[in-house]
PDB file of C-alpha atoms in Angstrom:
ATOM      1  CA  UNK F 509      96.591  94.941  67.355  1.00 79.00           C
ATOM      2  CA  UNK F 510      96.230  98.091  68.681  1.00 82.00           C
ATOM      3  CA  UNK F 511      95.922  97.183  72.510  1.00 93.00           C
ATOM      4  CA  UNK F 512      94.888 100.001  74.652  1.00 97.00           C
ATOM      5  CA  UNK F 513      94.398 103.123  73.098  1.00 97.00           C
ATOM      6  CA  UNK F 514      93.152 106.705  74.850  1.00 98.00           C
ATOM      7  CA  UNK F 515      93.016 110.101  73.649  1.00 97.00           C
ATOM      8  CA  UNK F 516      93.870 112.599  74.862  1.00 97.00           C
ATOM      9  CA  UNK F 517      97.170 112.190  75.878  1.00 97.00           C
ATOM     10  CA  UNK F 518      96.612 115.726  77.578  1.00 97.00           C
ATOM     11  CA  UNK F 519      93.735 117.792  78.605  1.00 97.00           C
ATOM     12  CA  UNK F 520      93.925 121.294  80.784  1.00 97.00           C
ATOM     13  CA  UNK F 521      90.336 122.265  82.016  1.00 97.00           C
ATOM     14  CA  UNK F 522      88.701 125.064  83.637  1.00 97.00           C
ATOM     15  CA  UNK F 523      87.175 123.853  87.028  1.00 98.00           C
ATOM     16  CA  UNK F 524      83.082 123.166  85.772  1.00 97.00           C
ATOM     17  CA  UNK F 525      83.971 122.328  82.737  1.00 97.00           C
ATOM     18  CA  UNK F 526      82.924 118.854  81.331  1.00 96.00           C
ATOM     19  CA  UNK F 527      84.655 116.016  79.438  1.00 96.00           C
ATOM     20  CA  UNK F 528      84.744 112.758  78.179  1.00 98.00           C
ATOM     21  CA  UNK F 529      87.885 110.833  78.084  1.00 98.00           C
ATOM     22  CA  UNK F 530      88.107 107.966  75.484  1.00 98.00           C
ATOM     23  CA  UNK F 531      89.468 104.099  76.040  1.00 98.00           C
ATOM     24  CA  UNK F 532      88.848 101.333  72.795  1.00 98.00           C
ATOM     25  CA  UNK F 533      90.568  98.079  73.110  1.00 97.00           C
ATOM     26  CA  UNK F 534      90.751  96.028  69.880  1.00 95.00           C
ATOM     27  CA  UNK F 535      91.395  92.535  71.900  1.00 93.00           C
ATOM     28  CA  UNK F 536      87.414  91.463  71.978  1.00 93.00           C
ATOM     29  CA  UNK F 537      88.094  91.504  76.296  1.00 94.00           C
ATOM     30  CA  UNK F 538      84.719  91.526  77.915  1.00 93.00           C
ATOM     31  CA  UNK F 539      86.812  93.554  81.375  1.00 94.00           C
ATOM     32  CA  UNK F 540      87.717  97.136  81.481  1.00 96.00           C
ATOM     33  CA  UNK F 541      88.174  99.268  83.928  1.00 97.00           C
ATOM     34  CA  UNK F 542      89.445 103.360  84.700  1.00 98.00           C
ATOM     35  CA  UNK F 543      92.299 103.704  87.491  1.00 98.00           C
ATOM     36  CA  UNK F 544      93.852 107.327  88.629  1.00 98.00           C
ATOM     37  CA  UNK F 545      97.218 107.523  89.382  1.00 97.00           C
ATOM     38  CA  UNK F 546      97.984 110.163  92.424  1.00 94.00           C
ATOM     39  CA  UNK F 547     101.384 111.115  93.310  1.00 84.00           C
ATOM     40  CA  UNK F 548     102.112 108.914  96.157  1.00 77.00           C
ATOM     41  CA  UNK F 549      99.194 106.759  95.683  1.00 79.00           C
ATOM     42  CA  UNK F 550      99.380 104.297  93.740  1.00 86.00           C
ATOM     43  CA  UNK F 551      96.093 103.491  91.297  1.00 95.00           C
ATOM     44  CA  UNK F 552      92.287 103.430  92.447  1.00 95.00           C
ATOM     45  CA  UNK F 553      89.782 102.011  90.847  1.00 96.00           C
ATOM     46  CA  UNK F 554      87.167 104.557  89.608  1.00 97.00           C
ATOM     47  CA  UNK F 555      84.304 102.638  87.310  1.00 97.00           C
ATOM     48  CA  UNK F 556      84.598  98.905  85.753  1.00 96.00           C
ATOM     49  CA  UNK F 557      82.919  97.013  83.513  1.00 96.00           C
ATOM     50  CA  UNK F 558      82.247  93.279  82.760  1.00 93.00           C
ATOM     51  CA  UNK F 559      80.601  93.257  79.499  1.00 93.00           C
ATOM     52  CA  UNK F 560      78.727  95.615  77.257  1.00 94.00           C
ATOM     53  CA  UNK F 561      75.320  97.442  79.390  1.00 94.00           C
ATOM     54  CA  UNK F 562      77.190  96.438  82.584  1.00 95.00           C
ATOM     55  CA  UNK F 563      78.907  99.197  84.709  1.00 96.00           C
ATOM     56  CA  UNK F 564      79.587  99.566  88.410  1.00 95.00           C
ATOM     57  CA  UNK F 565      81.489 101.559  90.698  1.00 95.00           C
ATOM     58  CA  UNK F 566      84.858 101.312  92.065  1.00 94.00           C
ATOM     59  CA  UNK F 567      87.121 103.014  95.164  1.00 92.00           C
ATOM     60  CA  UNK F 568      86.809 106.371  93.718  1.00 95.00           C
ATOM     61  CA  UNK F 569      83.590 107.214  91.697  1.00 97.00           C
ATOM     62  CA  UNK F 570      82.359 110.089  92.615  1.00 96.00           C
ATOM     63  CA  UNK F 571      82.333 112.527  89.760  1.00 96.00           C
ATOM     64  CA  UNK F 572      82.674 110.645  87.253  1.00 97.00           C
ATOM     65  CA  UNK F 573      80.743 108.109  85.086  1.00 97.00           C
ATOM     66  CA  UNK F 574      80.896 105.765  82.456  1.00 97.00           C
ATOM     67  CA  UNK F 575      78.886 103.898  80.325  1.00 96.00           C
ATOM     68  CA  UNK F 576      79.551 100.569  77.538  1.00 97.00           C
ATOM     69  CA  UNK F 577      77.783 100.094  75.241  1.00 96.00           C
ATOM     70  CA  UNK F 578      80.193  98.079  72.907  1.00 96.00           C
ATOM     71  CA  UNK F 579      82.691  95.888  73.685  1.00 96.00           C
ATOM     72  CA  UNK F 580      85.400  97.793  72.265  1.00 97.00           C
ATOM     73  CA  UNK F 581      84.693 101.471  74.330  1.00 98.00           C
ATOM     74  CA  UNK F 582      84.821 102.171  76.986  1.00 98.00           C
ATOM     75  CA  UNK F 583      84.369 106.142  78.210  1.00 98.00           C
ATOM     76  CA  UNK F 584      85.294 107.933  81.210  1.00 98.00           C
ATOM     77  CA  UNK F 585      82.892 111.596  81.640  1.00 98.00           C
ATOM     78  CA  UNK F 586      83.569 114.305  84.125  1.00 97.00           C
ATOM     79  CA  UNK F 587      80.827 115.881  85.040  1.00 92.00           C
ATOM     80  CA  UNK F 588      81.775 118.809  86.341  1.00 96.00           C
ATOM     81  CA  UNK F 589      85.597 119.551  86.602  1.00 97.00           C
ATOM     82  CA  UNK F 590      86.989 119.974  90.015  1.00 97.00           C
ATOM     83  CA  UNK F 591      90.911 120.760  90.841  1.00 97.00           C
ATOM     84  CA  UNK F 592      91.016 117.660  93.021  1.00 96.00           C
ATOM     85  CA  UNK F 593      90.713 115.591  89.819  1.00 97.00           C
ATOM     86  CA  UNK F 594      93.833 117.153  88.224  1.00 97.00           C
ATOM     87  CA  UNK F 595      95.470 113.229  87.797  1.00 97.00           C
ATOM     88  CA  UNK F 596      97.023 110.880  85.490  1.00 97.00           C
ATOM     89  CA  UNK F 597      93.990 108.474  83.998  1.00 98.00           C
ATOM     90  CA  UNK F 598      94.721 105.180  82.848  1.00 98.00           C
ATOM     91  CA  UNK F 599      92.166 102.668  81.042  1.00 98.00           C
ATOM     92  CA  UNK F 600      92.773  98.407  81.553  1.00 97.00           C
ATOM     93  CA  UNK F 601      91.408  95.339  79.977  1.00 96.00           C
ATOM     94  CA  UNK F 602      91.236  91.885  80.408  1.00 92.00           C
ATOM     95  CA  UNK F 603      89.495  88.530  80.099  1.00 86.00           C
ATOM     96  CA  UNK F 604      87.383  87.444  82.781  1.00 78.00           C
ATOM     97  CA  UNK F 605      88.127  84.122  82.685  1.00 75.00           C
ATOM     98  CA  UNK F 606      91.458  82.228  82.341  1.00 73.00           C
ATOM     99  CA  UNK F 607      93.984  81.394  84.735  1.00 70.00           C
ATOM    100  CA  UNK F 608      96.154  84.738  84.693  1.00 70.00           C
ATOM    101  CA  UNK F 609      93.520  87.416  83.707  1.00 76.00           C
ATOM    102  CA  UNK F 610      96.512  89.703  83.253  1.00 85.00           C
ATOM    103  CA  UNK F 611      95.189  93.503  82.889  1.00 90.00           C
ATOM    104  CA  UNK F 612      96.714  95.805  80.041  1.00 94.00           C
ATOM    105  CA  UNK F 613      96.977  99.683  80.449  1.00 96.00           C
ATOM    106  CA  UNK F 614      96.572 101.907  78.001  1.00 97.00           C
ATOM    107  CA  UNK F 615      99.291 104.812  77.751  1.00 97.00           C
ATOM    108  CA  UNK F 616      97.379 107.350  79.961  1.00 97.00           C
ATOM    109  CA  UNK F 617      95.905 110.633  79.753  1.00 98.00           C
ATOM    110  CA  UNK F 618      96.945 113.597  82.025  1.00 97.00           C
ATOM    111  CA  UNK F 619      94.317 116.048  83.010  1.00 97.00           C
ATOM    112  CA  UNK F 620      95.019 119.154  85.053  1.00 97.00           C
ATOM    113  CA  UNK F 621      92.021 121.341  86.163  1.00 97.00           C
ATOM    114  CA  UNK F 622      92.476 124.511  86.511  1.00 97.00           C
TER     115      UNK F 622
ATOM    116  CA  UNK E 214      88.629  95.502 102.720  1.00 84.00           C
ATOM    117  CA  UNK E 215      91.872  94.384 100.599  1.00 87.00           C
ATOM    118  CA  UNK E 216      94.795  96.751 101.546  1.00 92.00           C
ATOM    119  CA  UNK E 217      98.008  96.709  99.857  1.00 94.00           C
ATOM    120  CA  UNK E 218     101.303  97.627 101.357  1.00 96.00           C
ATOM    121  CA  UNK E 219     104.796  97.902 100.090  1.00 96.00           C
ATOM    122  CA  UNK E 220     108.001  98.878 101.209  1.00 96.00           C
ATOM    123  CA  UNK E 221     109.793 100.583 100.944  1.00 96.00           C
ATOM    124  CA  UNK E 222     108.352 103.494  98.812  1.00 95.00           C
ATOM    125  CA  UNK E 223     111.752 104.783  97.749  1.00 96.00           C
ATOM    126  CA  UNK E 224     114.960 102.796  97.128  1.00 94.00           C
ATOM    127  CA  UNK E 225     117.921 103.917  95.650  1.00 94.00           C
ATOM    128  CA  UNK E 226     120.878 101.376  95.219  1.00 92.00           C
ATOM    129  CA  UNK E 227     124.203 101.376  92.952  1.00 94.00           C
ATOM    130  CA  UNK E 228     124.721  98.721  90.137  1.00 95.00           C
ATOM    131  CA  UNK E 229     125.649  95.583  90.841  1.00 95.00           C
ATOM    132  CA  UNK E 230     123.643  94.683  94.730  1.00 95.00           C
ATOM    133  CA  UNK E 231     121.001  92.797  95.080  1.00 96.00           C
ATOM    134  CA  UNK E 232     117.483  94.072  96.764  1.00 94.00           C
ATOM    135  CA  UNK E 233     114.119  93.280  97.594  1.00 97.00           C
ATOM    136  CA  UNK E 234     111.412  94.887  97.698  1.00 98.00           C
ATOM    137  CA  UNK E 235     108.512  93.645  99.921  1.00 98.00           C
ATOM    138  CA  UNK E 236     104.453  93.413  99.072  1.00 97.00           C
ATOM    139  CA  UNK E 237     102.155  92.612 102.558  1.00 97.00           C
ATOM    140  CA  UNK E 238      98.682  92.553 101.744  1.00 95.00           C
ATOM    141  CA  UNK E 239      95.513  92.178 104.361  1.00 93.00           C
ATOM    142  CA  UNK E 240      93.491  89.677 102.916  1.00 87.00           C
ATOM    143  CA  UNK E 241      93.384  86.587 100.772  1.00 83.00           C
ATOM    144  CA  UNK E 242      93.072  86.826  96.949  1.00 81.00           C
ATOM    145  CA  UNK E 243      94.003  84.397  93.945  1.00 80.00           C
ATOM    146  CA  UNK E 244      96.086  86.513  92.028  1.00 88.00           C
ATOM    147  CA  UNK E 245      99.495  88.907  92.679  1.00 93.00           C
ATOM    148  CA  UNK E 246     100.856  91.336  89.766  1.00 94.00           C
ATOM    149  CA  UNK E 247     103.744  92.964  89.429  1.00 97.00           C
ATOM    150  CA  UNK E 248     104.024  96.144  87.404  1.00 97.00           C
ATOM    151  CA  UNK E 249     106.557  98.115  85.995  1.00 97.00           C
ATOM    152  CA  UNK E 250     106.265 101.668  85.608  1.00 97.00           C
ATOM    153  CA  UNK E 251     108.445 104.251  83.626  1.00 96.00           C
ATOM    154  CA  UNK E 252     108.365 107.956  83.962  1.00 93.00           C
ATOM    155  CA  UNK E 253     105.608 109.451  82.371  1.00 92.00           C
ATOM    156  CA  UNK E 254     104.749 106.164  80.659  1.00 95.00           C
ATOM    157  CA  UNK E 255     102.076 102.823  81.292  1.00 95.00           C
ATOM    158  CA  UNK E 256     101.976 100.095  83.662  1.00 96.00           C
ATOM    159  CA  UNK E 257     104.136  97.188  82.139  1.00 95.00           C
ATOM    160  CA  UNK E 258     103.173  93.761  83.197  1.00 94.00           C
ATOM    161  CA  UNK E 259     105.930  91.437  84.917  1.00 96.00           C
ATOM    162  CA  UNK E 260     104.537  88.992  86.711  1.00 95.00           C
ATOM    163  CA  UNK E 261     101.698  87.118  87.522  1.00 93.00           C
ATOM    164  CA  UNK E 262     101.568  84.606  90.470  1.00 93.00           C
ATOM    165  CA  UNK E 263      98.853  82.205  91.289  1.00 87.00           C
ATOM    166  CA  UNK E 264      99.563  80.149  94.079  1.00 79.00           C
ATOM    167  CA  UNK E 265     101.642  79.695  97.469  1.00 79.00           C
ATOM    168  CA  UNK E 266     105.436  79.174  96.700  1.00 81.00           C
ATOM    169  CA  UNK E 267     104.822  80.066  93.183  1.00 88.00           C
ATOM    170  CA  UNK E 268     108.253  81.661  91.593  1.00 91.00           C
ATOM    171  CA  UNK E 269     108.803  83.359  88.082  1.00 94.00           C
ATOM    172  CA  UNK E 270     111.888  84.933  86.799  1.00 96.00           C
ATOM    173  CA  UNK E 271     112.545  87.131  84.339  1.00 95.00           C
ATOM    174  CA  UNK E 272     116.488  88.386  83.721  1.00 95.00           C
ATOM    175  CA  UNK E 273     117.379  90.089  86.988  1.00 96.00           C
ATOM    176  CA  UNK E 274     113.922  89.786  88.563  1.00 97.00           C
ATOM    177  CA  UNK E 275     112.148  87.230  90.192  1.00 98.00           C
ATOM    178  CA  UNK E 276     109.077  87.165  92.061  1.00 97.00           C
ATOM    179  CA  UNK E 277     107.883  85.066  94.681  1.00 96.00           C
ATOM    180  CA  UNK E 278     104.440  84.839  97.032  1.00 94.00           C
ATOM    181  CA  UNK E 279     103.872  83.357 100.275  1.00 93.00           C
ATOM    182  CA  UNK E 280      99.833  83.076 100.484  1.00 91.00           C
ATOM    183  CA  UNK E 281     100.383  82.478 104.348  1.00 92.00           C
ATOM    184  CA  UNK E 282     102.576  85.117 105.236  1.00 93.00           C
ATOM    185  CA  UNK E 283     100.486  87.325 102.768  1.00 94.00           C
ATOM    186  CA  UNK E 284     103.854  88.528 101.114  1.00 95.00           C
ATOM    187  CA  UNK E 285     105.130  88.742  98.029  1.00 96.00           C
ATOM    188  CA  UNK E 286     108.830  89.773  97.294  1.00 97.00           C
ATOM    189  CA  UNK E 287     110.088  91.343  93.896  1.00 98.00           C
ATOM    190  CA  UNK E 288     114.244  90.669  94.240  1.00 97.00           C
ATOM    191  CA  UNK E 289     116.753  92.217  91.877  1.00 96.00           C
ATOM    192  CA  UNK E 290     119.879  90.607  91.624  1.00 96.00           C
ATOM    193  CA  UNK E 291     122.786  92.623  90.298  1.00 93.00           C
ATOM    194  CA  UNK E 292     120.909  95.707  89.607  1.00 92.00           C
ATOM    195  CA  UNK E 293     121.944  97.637  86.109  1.00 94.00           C
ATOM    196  CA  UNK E 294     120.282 101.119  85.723  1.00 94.00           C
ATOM    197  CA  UNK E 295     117.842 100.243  83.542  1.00 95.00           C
ATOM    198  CA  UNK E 296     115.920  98.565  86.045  1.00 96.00           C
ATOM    199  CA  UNK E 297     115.236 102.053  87.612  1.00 97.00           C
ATOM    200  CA  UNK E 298     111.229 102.579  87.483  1.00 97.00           C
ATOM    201  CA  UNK E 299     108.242 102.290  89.892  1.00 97.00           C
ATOM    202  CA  UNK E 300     107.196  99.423  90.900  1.00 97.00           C
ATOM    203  CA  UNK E 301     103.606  98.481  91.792  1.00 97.00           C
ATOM    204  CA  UNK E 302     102.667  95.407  93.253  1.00 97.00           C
ATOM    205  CA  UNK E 303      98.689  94.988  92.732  1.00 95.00           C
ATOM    206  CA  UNK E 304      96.157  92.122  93.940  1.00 93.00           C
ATOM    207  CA  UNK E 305      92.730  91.136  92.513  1.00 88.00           C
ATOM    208  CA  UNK E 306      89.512  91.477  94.106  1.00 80.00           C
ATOM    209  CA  UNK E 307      86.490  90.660  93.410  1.00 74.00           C
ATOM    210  CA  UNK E 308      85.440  91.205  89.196  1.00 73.00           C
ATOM    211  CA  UNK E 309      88.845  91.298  88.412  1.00 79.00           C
ATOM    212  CA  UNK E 310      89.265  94.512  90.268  1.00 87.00           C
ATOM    213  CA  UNK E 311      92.793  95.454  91.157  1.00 91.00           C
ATOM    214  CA  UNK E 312      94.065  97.201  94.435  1.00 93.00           C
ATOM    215  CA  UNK E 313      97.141  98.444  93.884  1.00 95.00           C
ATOM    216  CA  UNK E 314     100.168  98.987  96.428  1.00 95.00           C
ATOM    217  CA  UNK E 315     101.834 103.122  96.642  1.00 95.00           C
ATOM    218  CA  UNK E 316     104.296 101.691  94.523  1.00 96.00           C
ATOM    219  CA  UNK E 317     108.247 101.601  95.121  1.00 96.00           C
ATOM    220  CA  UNK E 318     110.547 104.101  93.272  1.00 96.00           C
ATOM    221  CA  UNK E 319     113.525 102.346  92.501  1.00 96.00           C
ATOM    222  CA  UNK E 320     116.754 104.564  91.181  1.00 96.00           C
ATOM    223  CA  UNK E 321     120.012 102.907  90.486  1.00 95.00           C
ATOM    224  CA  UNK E 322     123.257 105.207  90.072  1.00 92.00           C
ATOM    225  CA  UNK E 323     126.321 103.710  88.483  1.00 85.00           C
TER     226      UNK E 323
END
């Protein structure tokens, strides 16, 4: 198994520019989810989703949006580069059910906007 | 609102001592992680605890949560450098959303 995978590892954007970040998970989990990691910060939840045709919002959405429809991908867009989104992204999945519902990362992507 | 704090935020200790680092958190929730992270790298999962008293140990670290105090504590016992990394304790809220803590950097010199 795979596990988490994303691509790209790096990005470097002009501010207005748009993109699409990629997450696949190979483990059949119905949960996955996009966290940015600020210096300082910690990581915030910026979309989820339960299950394939199900999205919602997190701490930090605006600007961004997502969409599943498998339950494989699951893919981050920026609409419109801004410099405040210059972070590190990292996809998670899970089960929903089950008594630990532990969360894997995938290895990241680091976007700077210029 | 779940809000997770720990402390301290930077730690630097020299091989061999024992420390703890502390995880308060605001409200109640059903799960605690622990996370490992390495520079430039993913979130490594340690630990998951479930329920009041509930310890787990793993080499040098163990974990422990106290549902009433709304605490968890991640101790290292006879640190060795390569425990040095950020730690992130994180709590589930609802959907299996997490809310992570700022995260602790923890450096270890010889």
């Amino acid at each position: 198994n795979a596990g988490v995978t994303q691509t790209p590892k790096f990005q470097v954007l002009k501010t207005g520019q748009s993109m699409t970040l990629q997450c696949a998970q190979d483990m059949n989990h119905e949960y996955m989810s996009w966290y940015r990691q600020d210096p300082g910060m910690g990581l915030r939840l910026i979309h989820y989703s339960v299950g394939a045709g199900i999205t919602d919002q997190g701490e930090v959405p605006n600007g961004y949006n997502v969409s599943r429809s498998t339950t494989e991908d699951f893919p981050l867009r920026l609409l419109s580069a801004a410099p405040s989104q210059t972070s590190v992204y990292f996809c998670a999945s899970s089960w929903t059910s089950g008594d630990y519902n532990e969360q894997f990362f995938g290895p990241g992507t680091r976007l700077t906007v210029l | 609102e779940l809000k997770v704090e720990q402390n301290p935020l930077f730690l630097s200790m020299q091989e061999g001592k024992n420390y703890t680092i502390y995880c308060n958190y605001s409200t109640t929730s059903d799960r605690l992680y622990w996370y490992r992270q390495d520079p430039g790298k993913s979130l490594e999962s340690l630990f998951v605890l479930l329920s009041n008293g509930a310890v787990k140990q793993e080499g040098r670290l163990m974990a422990s949560l106290d549902t009433k105090a709304r605490l968890s504590t991640l101790h290292i016992t006879a640190a060795v450098h390569d425990l040095s990394a950020t730690y992130f304790c994180a709590l589930r809220g609802g959907a299996q959303k997490l809310v992570f803590g700022q995260g602790t950097r923890l450096t270890i010199n010889p």
